Amino acid sequence: MHEDERGQLIERLRRYGYVTDRKVLEAMGSVPREEFLPADQRRLAYQDTPLSIGKGQTISAPHMVGMMLDALELRPGMKVLEIGTGSGYHASLMGYLVRPNGRVYTVERIEELGTSARGTLERLGFGDVVEVVIADGTEGLKEHAPYDRILVTAAAPSVPQPLKEQLADGGRLLLPLGTRAMQELVMVTRHGDEYRRQELGGVMFVPLIGKHGYRD
Ligand code: SAM
Protein backbone atom coordinates (compact mmCIF):
# COMPACT_ATOMS: atom_id res chain seq x y z
CA MET A 1 0.00 0.00 0.00
CA HIS A 2 2.81 2.40 0.93
CA GLU A 3 4.57 1.58 -2.36
CA ASP A 4 1.49 2.53 -4.43
CA GLU A 5 1.08 5.81 -2.54
CA ARG A 6 4.79 6.55 -2.88
CA GLY A 7 4.65 5.97 -6.63
CA GLN A 8 1.64 8.30 -6.97
CA LEU A 9 3.32 11.05 -4.96
CA ILE A 10 6.54 10.83 -6.98
CA GLU A 11 4.54 10.99 -10.21
CA ARG A 12 2.79 14.18 -8.97
CA LEU A 13 6.14 15.78 -8.02
CA ARG A 14 7.36 15.05 -11.54
CA ARG A 15 4.19 16.17 -13.33
CA TYR A 16 3.88 19.47 -11.42
CA GLY A 17 7.55 20.25 -12.10
CA TYR A 18 8.79 20.19 -8.50
CA VAL A 19 11.42 17.59 -9.38
CA THR A 20 13.07 17.20 -12.78
CA ASP A 21 16.20 15.15 -12.04
CA ARG A 22 15.52 11.49 -12.88
CA LYS A 23 17.90 10.28 -10.17
CA VAL A 24 16.13 12.38 -7.50
CA LEU A 25 12.80 10.84 -8.54
CA GLU A 26 14.41 7.40 -8.42
CA ALA A 27 15.78 8.05 -4.91
CA MET A 28 12.43 9.34 -3.62
CA GLY A 29 10.72 6.37 -5.23
CA SER A 30 13.06 3.94 -3.45
CA VAL A 31 13.43 5.27 0.10
CA PRO A 32 10.45 4.54 2.39
CA ARG A 33 9.55 7.93 3.99
CA GLU A 34 7.22 6.15 6.45
CA GLU A 35 10.23 4.51 8.14
CA PHE A 36 11.48 7.95 9.26
CA LEU A 37 8.20 8.90 10.94
CA PRO A 38 6.81 8.27 14.42
CA ALA A 39 4.22 5.45 14.35
CA ASP A 40 1.24 7.81 14.68
CA GLN A 41 2.27 9.77 11.55
CA ARG A 42 3.05 6.88 9.20
CA ARG A 43 -0.33 6.77 7.50
CA LEU A 44 0.36 10.36 6.32
CA ALA A 45 3.79 9.54 4.86
CA TYR A 46 2.75 10.12 1.24
CA GLN A 47 0.74 13.28 1.69
CA ASP A 48 2.78 16.21 0.41
CA THR A 49 3.01 17.95 3.75
CA PRO A 50 5.53 18.53 6.58
CA LEU A 51 4.92 16.23 9.57
CA SER A 52 5.86 16.28 13.25
CA ILE A 53 8.86 14.14 14.27
CA GLY A 54 8.69 15.13 17.96
CA LYS A 55 10.74 17.62 20.04
CA GLY A 56 8.92 20.46 18.26
CA GLN A 57 10.62 19.58 14.94
CA THR A 58 9.36 18.55 11.51
CA ILE A 59 10.24 16.47 8.48
CA SER A 60 9.88 18.74 5.42
CA ALA A 61 7.16 18.21 2.79
CA PRO A 62 8.23 15.86 -0.03
CA HIS A 63 7.99 18.59 -2.71
CA MET A 64 10.39 20.77 -0.68
CA VAL A 65 12.81 17.87 -0.17
CA GLY A 66 12.70 17.11 -3.90
CA MET A 67 13.15 20.76 -4.96
CA MET A 68 16.17 21.14 -2.70
CA LEU A 69 17.74 17.94 -4.03
CA ASP A 70 17.10 19.05 -7.62
CA ALA A 71 18.80 22.40 -6.95
CA LEU A 72 21.85 20.78 -5.33
CA GLU A 73 22.63 18.56 -8.36
CA LEU A 74 24.25 15.85 -6.25
CA ARG A 75 26.47 13.39 -8.09
CA PRO A 76 28.23 10.12 -7.13
CA GLY A 77 31.46 10.71 -5.20
CA MET A 78 30.49 14.08 -3.71
CA LYS A 79 31.12 15.00 -0.08
CA VAL A 80 28.05 16.60 1.49
CA LEU A 81 27.29 18.30 4.79
CA GLU A 82 23.71 18.59 6.05
CA ILE A 83 22.79 20.76 9.02
CA GLY A 84 19.53 19.57 10.61
CA THR A 85 19.32 15.76 10.43
CA GLY A 86 15.81 15.66 11.92
CA SER A 87 14.41 12.25 10.97
CA GLY A 88 17.33 11.40 8.64
CA TYR A 89 15.07 11.17 5.55
CA HIS A 90 16.75 13.96 3.56
CA ALA A 91 20.18 12.56 4.47
CA SER A 92 19.21 9.08 3.25
CA LEU A 93 18.21 10.48 -0.16
CA MET A 94 21.50 12.35 -0.41
CA GLY A 95 23.33 9.16 0.52
CA TYR A 96 21.49 7.39 -2.31
CA LEU A 97 22.57 10.11 -4.77
CA VAL A 98 26.27 10.34 -3.84
CA ARG A 99 26.84 6.56 -3.91
CA PRO A 100 29.28 5.13 -4.82
CA ASN A 101 32.32 6.77 -3.20
CA GLY A 102 30.48 9.80 -1.80
CA ARG A 103 29.78 10.65 1.81
CA VAL A 104 27.10 12.56 3.73
CA TYR A 105 27.81 14.07 7.13
CA THR A 106 24.64 15.23 8.84
CA VAL A 107 24.58 17.28 12.05
CA GLU A 108 21.68 17.45 14.54
CA ARG A 109 21.61 19.51 17.76
CA ILE A 110 18.86 17.49 19.50
CA GLU A 111 20.45 14.27 20.75
CA GLU A 112 17.26 12.20 20.79
CA LEU A 113 16.50 13.02 17.13
CA GLY A 114 20.08 12.39 16.02
CA THR A 115 20.22 9.02 17.78
CA SER A 116 16.89 7.93 16.36
CA ALA A 117 17.90 9.05 12.82
CA ARG A 118 21.18 7.14 13.09
CA GLY A 119 19.26 3.96 14.01
CA THR A 120 16.83 4.37 11.09
CA LEU A 121 19.63 5.06 8.61
CA GLU A 122 21.55 1.98 9.75
CA ARG A 123 18.44 -0.22 9.64
CA LEU A 124 17.70 0.88 6.06
CA GLY A 125 21.27 0.25 4.88
CA PHE A 126 22.63 3.81 4.77
CA GLY A 127 25.12 3.35 7.63
CA ASP A 128 28.03 3.08 5.18
CA VAL A 129 27.34 6.38 3.39
CA VAL A 130 25.69 8.67 5.98
CA GLU A 131 27.26 9.67 9.30
CA VAL A 132 25.17 11.41 11.97
CA VAL A 133 26.96 13.86 14.30
CA ILE A 134 25.29 15.41 17.34
CA ALA A 135 26.52 19.00 17.65
CA ASP A 136 25.76 22.64 16.86
CA GLY A 137 25.75 22.58 13.06
CA THR A 138 26.14 26.37 12.76
CA GLU A 139 29.84 25.67 13.39
CA GLY A 140 29.91 23.28 10.41
CA LEU A 141 32.05 20.16 10.69
CA LYS A 142 35.60 21.30 10.18
CA GLU A 143 37.28 17.88 10.36
CA HIS A 144 35.82 16.70 7.03
CA ALA A 145 35.82 20.05 5.13
CA PRO A 146 35.75 21.16 2.35
CA TYR A 147 32.31 20.04 1.17
CA ASP A 148 31.04 19.95 -2.43
CA ARG A 149 27.55 20.67 -1.16
CA ILE A 150 26.10 22.00 2.09
CA LEU A 151 22.39 21.79 2.85
CA VAL A 152 20.82 23.57 5.83
CA THR A 153 17.30 22.40 6.66
CA ALA A 154 16.50 25.04 9.28
CA ALA A 155 16.14 28.80 8.78
CA ALA A 156 19.13 31.02 9.55
CA PRO A 157 19.21 34.80 10.16
CA SER A 158 22.33 35.04 7.95
CA VAL A 159 24.78 32.65 6.26
CA PRO A 160 26.88 31.11 9.08
CA GLN A 161 30.52 32.09 8.45
CA PRO A 162 31.93 28.58 9.24
CA LEU A 163 29.72 27.09 6.50
CA LYS A 164 31.04 29.59 3.94
CA GLU A 165 34.60 28.72 4.91
CA GLN A 166 33.94 24.95 4.73
CA LEU A 167 32.41 25.09 1.24
CA ALA A 168 34.70 23.85 -1.56
CA ASP A 169 35.60 26.19 -4.40
CA GLY A 170 32.82 25.74 -6.99
CA GLY A 171 30.59 24.24 -4.27
CA ARG A 172 26.95 25.03 -3.48
CA LEU A 173 25.36 25.92 -0.14
CA LEU A 174 21.57 25.83 0.03
CA LEU A 175 19.74 27.33 3.00
CA PRO A 176 16.55 29.08 4.09
CA LEU A 177 17.38 32.67 5.15
CA GLY A 178 15.21 35.19 6.94
CA THR A 179 13.23 35.76 10.12
CA ARG A 180 11.47 33.02 12.07
CA ALA A 181 8.24 34.04 10.28
CA MET A 182 9.38 34.82 6.71
CA GLN A 183 12.15 33.14 4.76
CA GLU A 184 13.58 32.67 1.31
CA LEU A 185 15.47 29.65 0.00
CA VAL A 186 18.91 30.86 -1.10
CA MET A 187 21.63 29.12 -3.11
CA VAL A 188 25.15 30.39 -2.39
CA THR A 189 27.83 29.36 -4.90
CA ARG A 190 31.51 29.78 -4.10
CA HIS A 191 33.95 31.11 -6.71
CA GLY A 192 37.27 31.45 -4.87
CA ASP A 193 36.74 34.23 -2.34
CA GLU A 194 33.54 35.34 -4.02
CA TYR A 195 30.12 34.01 -2.92
CA ARG A 196 27.23 34.50 -5.36
CA ARG A 197 23.62 34.33 -4.19
CA GLN A 198 20.52 33.22 -6.02
CA GLU A 199 17.06 33.45 -4.47
CA LEU A 200 14.82 30.47 -5.17
CA GLY A 201 11.53 31.53 -3.55
CA GLY A 202 9.66 31.77 -0.24
CA VAL A 203 9.77 28.88 2.26
CA MET A 204 8.94 28.12 5.90
CA PHE A 205 11.38 26.17 8.11
CA VAL A 206 11.96 25.77 11.85
CA PRO A 207 14.76 28.04 13.15
CA LEU A 208 18.46 27.18 13.04
CA ILE A 209 19.48 27.49 16.68
CA GLY A 210 23.12 27.89 17.65
CA LYS A 211 26.19 30.09 17.91
CA HIS A 212 25.88 31.37 14.31
CA GLY A 213 22.10 31.05 14.13
CA TYR A 214 19.19 32.09 16.35
CA ARG A 215 19.39 32.04 20.13
CA ASP A 216 17.35 29.31 21.87
N1 SAM B 1 16.18 17.25 7.13
C1 SAM B 1 15.27 16.78 8.13
C2 SAM B 1 14.56 15.51 7.75
O1 SAM B 1 14.79 14.98 6.66
O2 SAM B 1 13.78 15.01 8.59
C3 SAM B 1 14.30 17.83 8.58
C4 SAM B 1 14.96 18.86 9.38
S1 SAM B 1 13.96 19.84 10.44
C5 SAM B 1 13.04 20.81 9.30
C6 SAM B 1 15.25 20.92 11.04
C7 SAM B 1 16.19 20.27 12.01
O3 SAM B 1 17.27 21.19 12.26
C8 SAM B 1 15.59 19.97 13.38
O4 SAM B 1 15.73 18.62 13.68
C9 SAM B 1 16.39 20.84 14.35
O5 SAM B 1 16.59 20.26 15.62
C10 SAM B 1 17.70 20.97 13.57
N2 SAM B 1 18.56 22.10 13.99
C11 SAM B 1 18.22 23.36 14.31
N3 SAM B 1 19.33 24.07 14.64
C12 SAM B 1 20.39 23.23 14.49
C13 SAM B 1 21.79 23.37 14.66
N4 SAM B 1 22.37 24.51 15.06
N5 SAM B 1 22.58 22.30 14.42
C14 SAM B 1 22.04 21.11 14.02
N6 SAM B 1 20.71 20.92 13.85
C15 SAM B 1 19.91 21.97 14.08
mmCIF file of C-alpha atoms and ligand atoms in Angstrom:
data_model
loop_
_atom_site.group_PDB
_atom_site.id
_atom_site.type_symbol
_atom_site.label_atom_id
_atom_site.label_comp_id
_atom_site.label_asym_id
_atom_site.label_seq_id
_atom_site.Cartn_x
_atom_site.Cartn_y
_atom_site.Cartn_z
ATOM 1 C CA MET A 1 0.000 0.000 0.000
ATOM 2 C CA HIS A 2 2.807 2.404 0.932
ATOM 3 C CA GLU A 3 4.572 1.577 -2.363
ATOM 4 C CA ASP A 4 1.493 2.533 -4.435
ATOM 5 C CA GLU A 5 1.076 5.807 -2.539
ATOM 6 C CA ARG A 6 4.788 6.549 -2.878
ATOM 7 C CA GLY A 7 4.650 5.975 -6.628
ATOM 8 C CA GLN A 8 1.645 8.296 -6.973
ATOM 9 C CA LEU A 9 3.320 11.049 -4.961
ATOM 10 C CA ILE A 10 6.535 10.833 -6.981
ATOM 11 C CA GLU A 11 4.536 10.994 -10.212
ATOM 12 C CA ARG A 12 2.793 14.181 -8.967
ATOM 13 C CA LEU A 13 6.136 15.776 -8.018
ATOM 14 C CA ARG A 14 7.360 15.054 -11.545
ATOM 15 C CA ARG A 15 4.192 16.171 -13.329
ATOM 16 C CA TYR A 16 3.881 19.474 -11.422
ATOM 17 C CA GLY A 17 7.548 20.247 -12.104
ATOM 18 C CA TYR A 18 8.792 20.188 -8.495
ATOM 19 C CA VAL A 19 11.424 17.590 -9.382
ATOM 20 C CA THR A 20 13.070 17.204 -12.783
ATOM 21 C CA ASP A 21 16.196 15.153 -12.038
ATOM 22 C CA ARG A 22 15.519 11.492 -12.877
ATOM 23 C CA LYS A 23 17.899 10.285 -10.167
ATOM 24 C CA VAL A 24 16.132 12.380 -7.505
ATOM 25 C CA LEU A 25 12.798 10.838 -8.544
ATOM 26 C CA GLU A 26 14.414 7.400 -8.422
ATOM 27 C CA ALA A 27 15.783 8.050 -4.912
ATOM 28 C CA MET A 28 12.425 9.336 -3.619
ATOM 29 C CA GLY A 29 10.718 6.366 -5.226
ATOM 30 C CA SER A 30 13.058 3.937 -3.448
ATOM 31 C CA VAL A 31 13.435 5.270 0.097
ATOM 32 C CA PRO A 32 10.447 4.537 2.389
ATOM 33 C CA ARG A 33 9.546 7.930 3.994
ATOM 34 C CA GLU A 34 7.223 6.154 6.449
ATOM 35 C CA GLU A 35 10.227 4.510 8.144
ATOM 36 C CA PHE A 36 11.480 7.948 9.262
ATOM 37 C CA LEU A 37 8.201 8.899 10.945
ATOM 38 C CA PRO A 38 6.807 8.272 14.425
ATOM 39 C CA ALA A 39 4.221 5.448 14.355
ATOM 40 C CA ASP A 40 1.235 7.808 14.678
ATOM 41 C CA GLN A 41 2.269 9.772 11.547
ATOM 42 C CA ARG A 42 3.047 6.882 9.197
ATOM 43 C CA ARG A 43 -0.334 6.768 7.500
ATOM 44 C CA LEU A 44 0.358 10.365 6.324
ATOM 45 C CA ALA A 45 3.788 9.539 4.864
ATOM 46 C CA TYR A 46 2.752 10.123 1.240
ATOM 47 C CA GLN A 47 0.742 13.283 1.689
ATOM 48 C CA ASP A 48 2.775 16.213 0.409
ATOM 49 C CA THR A 49 3.010 17.945 3.755
ATOM 50 C CA PRO A 50 5.530 18.526 6.576
ATOM 51 C CA LEU A 51 4.918 16.226 9.567
ATOM 52 C CA SER A 52 5.862 16.283 13.247
ATOM 53 C CA ILE A 53 8.856 14.141 14.270
ATOM 54 C CA GLY A 54 8.693 15.135 17.959
ATOM 55 C CA LYS A 55 10.741 17.618 20.035
ATOM 56 C CA GLY A 56 8.918 20.464 18.256
ATOM 57 C CA GLN A 57 10.622 19.583 14.936
ATOM 58 C CA THR A 58 9.358 18.547 11.513
ATOM 59 C CA ILE A 59 10.235 16.471 8.482
ATOM 60 C CA SER A 60 9.879 18.742 5.424
ATOM 61 C CA ALA A 61 7.163 18.208 2.793
ATOM 62 C CA PRO A 62 8.235 15.859 -0.034
ATOM 63 C CA HIS A 63 7.989 18.592 -2.711
ATOM 64 C CA MET A 64 10.386 20.768 -0.678
ATOM 65 C CA VAL A 65 12.815 17.874 -0.169
ATOM 66 C CA GLY A 66 12.705 17.113 -3.899
ATOM 67 C CA MET A 67 13.145 20.760 -4.962
ATOM 68 C CA MET A 68 16.169 21.138 -2.701
ATOM 69 C CA LEU A 69 17.738 17.936 -4.027
ATOM 70 C CA ASP A 70 17.099 19.050 -7.619
ATOM 71 C CA ALA A 71 18.801 22.401 -6.954
ATOM 72 C CA LEU A 72 21.850 20.781 -5.333
ATOM 73 C CA GLU A 73 22.627 18.555 -8.357
ATOM 74 C CA LEU A 74 24.249 15.849 -6.249
ATOM 75 C CA ARG A 75 26.472 13.390 -8.090
ATOM 76 C CA PRO A 76 28.232 10.124 -7.135
ATOM 77 C CA GLY A 77 31.456 10.705 -5.197
ATOM 78 C CA MET A 78 30.485 14.083 -3.709
ATOM 79 C CA LYS A 79 31.115 15.001 -0.079
ATOM 80 C CA VAL A 80 28.047 16.600 1.487
ATOM 81 C CA LEU A 81 27.286 18.302 4.793
ATOM 82 C CA GLU A 82 23.712 18.588 6.052
ATOM 83 C CA ILE A 83 22.792 20.759 9.022
ATOM 84 C CA GLY A 84 19.528 19.566 10.608
ATOM 85 C CA THR A 85 19.321 15.763 10.435
ATOM 86 C CA GLY A 86 15.805 15.660 11.920
ATOM 87 C CA SER A 87 14.415 12.253 10.973
ATOM 88 C CA GLY A 88 17.332 11.400 8.639
ATOM 89 C CA TYR A 89 15.068 11.173 5.554
ATOM 90 C CA HIS A 90 16.749 13.956 3.555
ATOM 91 C CA ALA A 91 20.180 12.558 4.474
ATOM 92 C CA SER A 92 19.206 9.080 3.252
ATOM 93 C CA LEU A 93 18.209 10.477 -0.162
ATOM 94 C CA MET A 94 21.498 12.355 -0.405
ATOM 95 C CA GLY A 95 23.326 9.160 0.522
ATOM 96 C CA TYR A 96 21.486 7.395 -2.307
ATOM 97 C CA LEU A 97 22.566 10.114 -4.770
ATOM 98 C CA VAL A 98 26.274 10.338 -3.839
ATOM 99 C CA ARG A 99 26.844 6.564 -3.912
ATOM 100 C CA PRO A 100 29.285 5.127 -4.817
ATOM 101 C CA ASN A 101 32.323 6.766 -3.195
ATOM 102 C CA GLY A 102 30.477 9.798 -1.803
ATOM 103 C CA ARG A 103 29.782 10.646 1.813
ATOM 104 C CA VAL A 104 27.095 12.556 3.727
ATOM 105 C CA TYR A 105 27.810 14.067 7.133
ATOM 106 C CA THR A 106 24.641 15.230 8.844
ATOM 107 C CA VAL A 107 24.577 17.277 12.047
ATOM 108 C CA GLU A 108 21.683 17.447 14.545
ATOM 109 C CA ARG A 109 21.609 19.508 17.761
ATOM 110 C CA ILE A 110 18.863 17.489 19.503
ATOM 111 C CA GLU A 111 20.449 14.271 20.751
ATOM 112 C CA GLU A 112 17.257 12.197 20.794
ATOM 113 C CA LEU A 113 16.503 13.019 17.134
ATOM 114 C CA GLY A 114 20.081 12.391 16.016
ATOM 115 C CA THR A 115 20.222 9.018 17.781
ATOM 116 C CA SER A 116 16.890 7.929 16.358
ATOM 117 C CA ALA A 117 17.895 9.047 12.820
ATOM 118 C CA ARG A 118 21.177 7.144 13.094
ATOM 119 C CA GLY A 119 19.260 3.963 14.011
ATOM 120 C CA THR A 120 16.833 4.367 11.093
ATOM 121 C CA LEU A 121 19.633 5.058 8.608
ATOM 122 C CA GLU A 122 21.545 1.979 9.746
ATOM 123 C CA ARG A 123 18.440 -0.215 9.639
ATOM 124 C CA LEU A 124 17.703 0.881 6.057
ATOM 125 C CA GLY A 125 21.266 0.251 4.878
ATOM 126 C CA PHE A 126 22.629 3.814 4.772
ATOM 127 C CA GLY A 127 25.121 3.351 7.626
ATOM 128 C CA ASP A 128 28.034 3.080 5.179
ATOM 129 C CA VAL A 129 27.335 6.378 3.393
ATOM 130 C CA VAL A 130 25.690 8.673 5.976
ATOM 131 C CA GLU A 131 27.264 9.673 9.300
ATOM 132 C CA VAL A 132 25.168 11.413 11.974
ATOM 133 C CA VAL A 133 26.959 13.856 14.300
ATOM 134 C CA ILE A 134 25.288 15.415 17.337
ATOM 135 C CA ALA A 135 26.524 19.005 17.645
ATOM 136 C CA ASP A 136 25.759 22.640 16.865
ATOM 137 C CA GLY A 137 25.754 22.583 13.055
ATOM 138 C CA THR A 138 26.138 26.368 12.755
ATOM 139 C CA GLU A 139 29.839 25.669 13.386
ATOM 140 C CA GLY A 140 29.906 23.285 10.413
ATOM 141 C CA LEU A 141 32.049 20.158 10.690
ATOM 142 C CA LYS A 142 35.604 21.299 10.178
ATOM 143 C CA GLU A 143 37.277 17.878 10.355
ATOM 144 C CA HIS A 144 35.819 16.704 7.034
ATOM 145 C CA ALA A 145 35.817 20.046 5.132
ATOM 146 C CA PRO A 146 35.752 21.163 2.352
ATOM 147 C CA TYR A 147 32.312 20.038 1.171
ATOM 148 C CA ASP A 148 31.038 19.951 -2.426
ATOM 149 C CA ARG A 149 27.547 20.673 -1.164
ATOM 150 C CA ILE A 150 26.105 22.002 2.095
ATOM 151 C CA LEU A 151 22.388 21.794 2.854
ATOM 152 C CA VAL A 152 20.819 23.570 5.827
ATOM 153 C CA THR A 153 17.299 22.404 6.657
ATOM 154 C CA ALA A 154 16.498 25.042 9.282
ATOM 155 C CA ALA A 155 16.142 28.801 8.777
ATOM 156 C CA ALA A 156 19.134 31.019 9.546
ATOM 157 C CA PRO A 157 19.208 34.795 10.161
ATOM 158 C CA SER A 158 22.331 35.040 7.945
ATOM 159 C CA VAL A 159 24.784 32.654 6.257
ATOM 160 C CA PRO A 160 26.879 31.115 9.076
ATOM 161 C CA GLN A 161 30.524 32.090 8.449
ATOM 162 C CA PRO A 162 31.933 28.582 9.237
ATOM 163 C CA LEU A 163 29.715 27.093 6.503
ATOM 164 C CA LYS A 164 31.042 29.593 3.937
ATOM 165 C CA GLU A 165 34.596 28.717 4.911
ATOM 166 C CA GLN A 166 33.944 24.954 4.730
ATOM 167 C CA LEU A 167 32.406 25.094 1.238
ATOM 168 C CA ALA A 168 34.701 23.852 -1.557
ATOM 169 C CA ASP A 169 35.601 26.188 -4.402
ATOM 170 C CA GLY A 170 32.823 25.742 -6.986
ATOM 171 C CA GLY A 171 30.595 24.237 -4.273
ATOM 172 C CA ARG A 172 26.951 25.026 -3.482
ATOM 173 C CA LEU A 173 25.364 25.925 -0.143
ATOM 174 C CA LEU A 174 21.571 25.834 0.033
ATOM 175 C CA LEU A 175 19.745 27.332 3.004
ATOM 176 C CA PRO A 176 16.547 29.084 4.092
ATOM 177 C CA LEU A 177 17.378 32.675 5.146
ATOM 178 C CA GLY A 178 15.208 35.192 6.944
ATOM 179 C CA THR A 179 13.228 35.764 10.116
ATOM 180 C CA ARG A 180 11.470 33.021 12.068
ATOM 181 C CA ALA A 181 8.240 34.039 10.277
ATOM 182 C CA MET A 182 9.376 34.824 6.707
ATOM 183 C CA GLN A 183 12.148 33.143 4.762
ATOM 184 C CA GLU A 184 13.582 32.673 1.309
ATOM 185 C CA LEU A 185 15.471 29.652 -0.001
ATOM 186 C CA VAL A 186 18.913 30.863 -1.097
ATOM 187 C CA MET A 187 21.631 29.124 -3.111
ATOM 188 C CA VAL A 188 25.155 30.391 -2.387
ATOM 189 C CA THR A 189 27.828 29.363 -4.901
ATOM 190 C CA ARG A 190 31.512 29.782 -4.102
ATOM 191 C CA HIS A 191 33.953 31.111 -6.705
ATOM 192 C CA GLY A 192 37.273 31.446 -4.868
ATOM 193 C CA ASP A 193 36.744 34.235 -2.345
ATOM 194 C CA GLU A 194 33.538 35.338 -4.023
ATOM 195 C CA TYR A 195 30.123 34.015 -2.918
ATOM 196 C CA ARG A 196 27.234 34.504 -5.360
ATOM 197 C CA ARG A 197 23.623 34.326 -4.186
ATOM 198 C CA GLN A 198 20.525 33.222 -6.015
ATOM 199 C CA GLU A 199 17.062 33.448 -4.472
ATOM 200 C CA LEU A 200 14.821 30.469 -5.167
ATOM 201 C CA GLY A 201 11.527 31.533 -3.546
ATOM 202 C CA GLY A 202 9.665 31.766 -0.245
ATOM 203 C CA VAL A 203 9.772 28.882 2.259
ATOM 204 C CA MET A 204 8.945 28.120 5.905
ATOM 205 C CA PHE A 205 11.378 26.171 8.112
ATOM 206 C CA VAL A 206 11.957 25.766 11.852
ATOM 207 C CA PRO A 207 14.762 28.043 13.151
ATOM 208 C CA LEU A 208 18.460 27.179 13.042
ATOM 209 C CA ILE A 209 19.485 27.488 16.683
ATOM 210 C CA GLY A 210 23.122 27.888 17.647
ATOM 211 C CA LYS A 211 26.189 30.088 17.908
ATOM 212 C CA HIS A 212 25.881 31.375 14.315
ATOM 213 C CA GLY A 213 22.096 31.053 14.134
ATOM 214 C CA TYR A 214 19.186 32.094 16.355
ATOM 215 C CA ARG A 215 19.391 32.043 20.130
ATOM 216 C CA ASP A 216 17.355 29.315 21.867
HETATM 217 N N1 SAM B 1 16.182 17.247 7.135
HETATM 218 C C1 SAM B 1 15.269 16.778 8.128
HETATM 219 C C2 SAM B 1 14.557 15.512 7.750
HETATM 220 O O1 SAM B 1 14.786 14.977 6.656
HETATM 221 O O2 SAM B 1 13.782 15.014 8.589
HETATM 222 C C3 SAM B 1 14.296 17.828 8.576
HETATM 223 C C4 SAM B 1 14.963 18.862 9.380
HETATM 224 S S1 SAM B 1 13.964 19.840 10.439
HETATM 225 C C5 SAM B 1 13.038 20.812 9.301
HETATM 226 C C6 SAM B 1 15.249 20.925 11.040
HETATM 227 C C7 SAM B 1 16.193 20.265 12.012
HETATM 228 O O3 SAM B 1 17.273 21.187 12.256
HETATM 229 C C8 SAM B 1 15.591 19.966 13.377
HETATM 230 O O4 SAM B 1 15.730 18.617 13.676
HETATM 231 C C9 SAM B 1 16.394 20.839 14.346
HETATM 232 O O5 SAM B 1 16.593 20.260 15.615
HETATM 233 C C10 SAM B 1 17.701 20.974 13.575
HETATM 234 N N2 SAM B 1 18.562 22.102 13.988
HETATM 235 C C11 SAM B 1 18.217 23.363 14.315
HETATM 236 N N3 SAM B 1 19.328 24.075 14.639
HETATM 237 C C12 SAM B 1 20.391 23.234 14.486
HETATM 238 C C13 SAM B 1 21.788 23.366 14.657
HETATM 239 N N4 SAM B 1 22.372 24.508 15.059
HETATM 240 N N5 SAM B 1 22.584 22.295 14.422
HETATM 241 C C14 SAM B 1 22.043 21.112 14.019
HETATM 242 N N6 SAM B 1 20.712 20.922 13.853
HETATM 243 C C15 SAM B 1 19.908 21.973 14.078
#
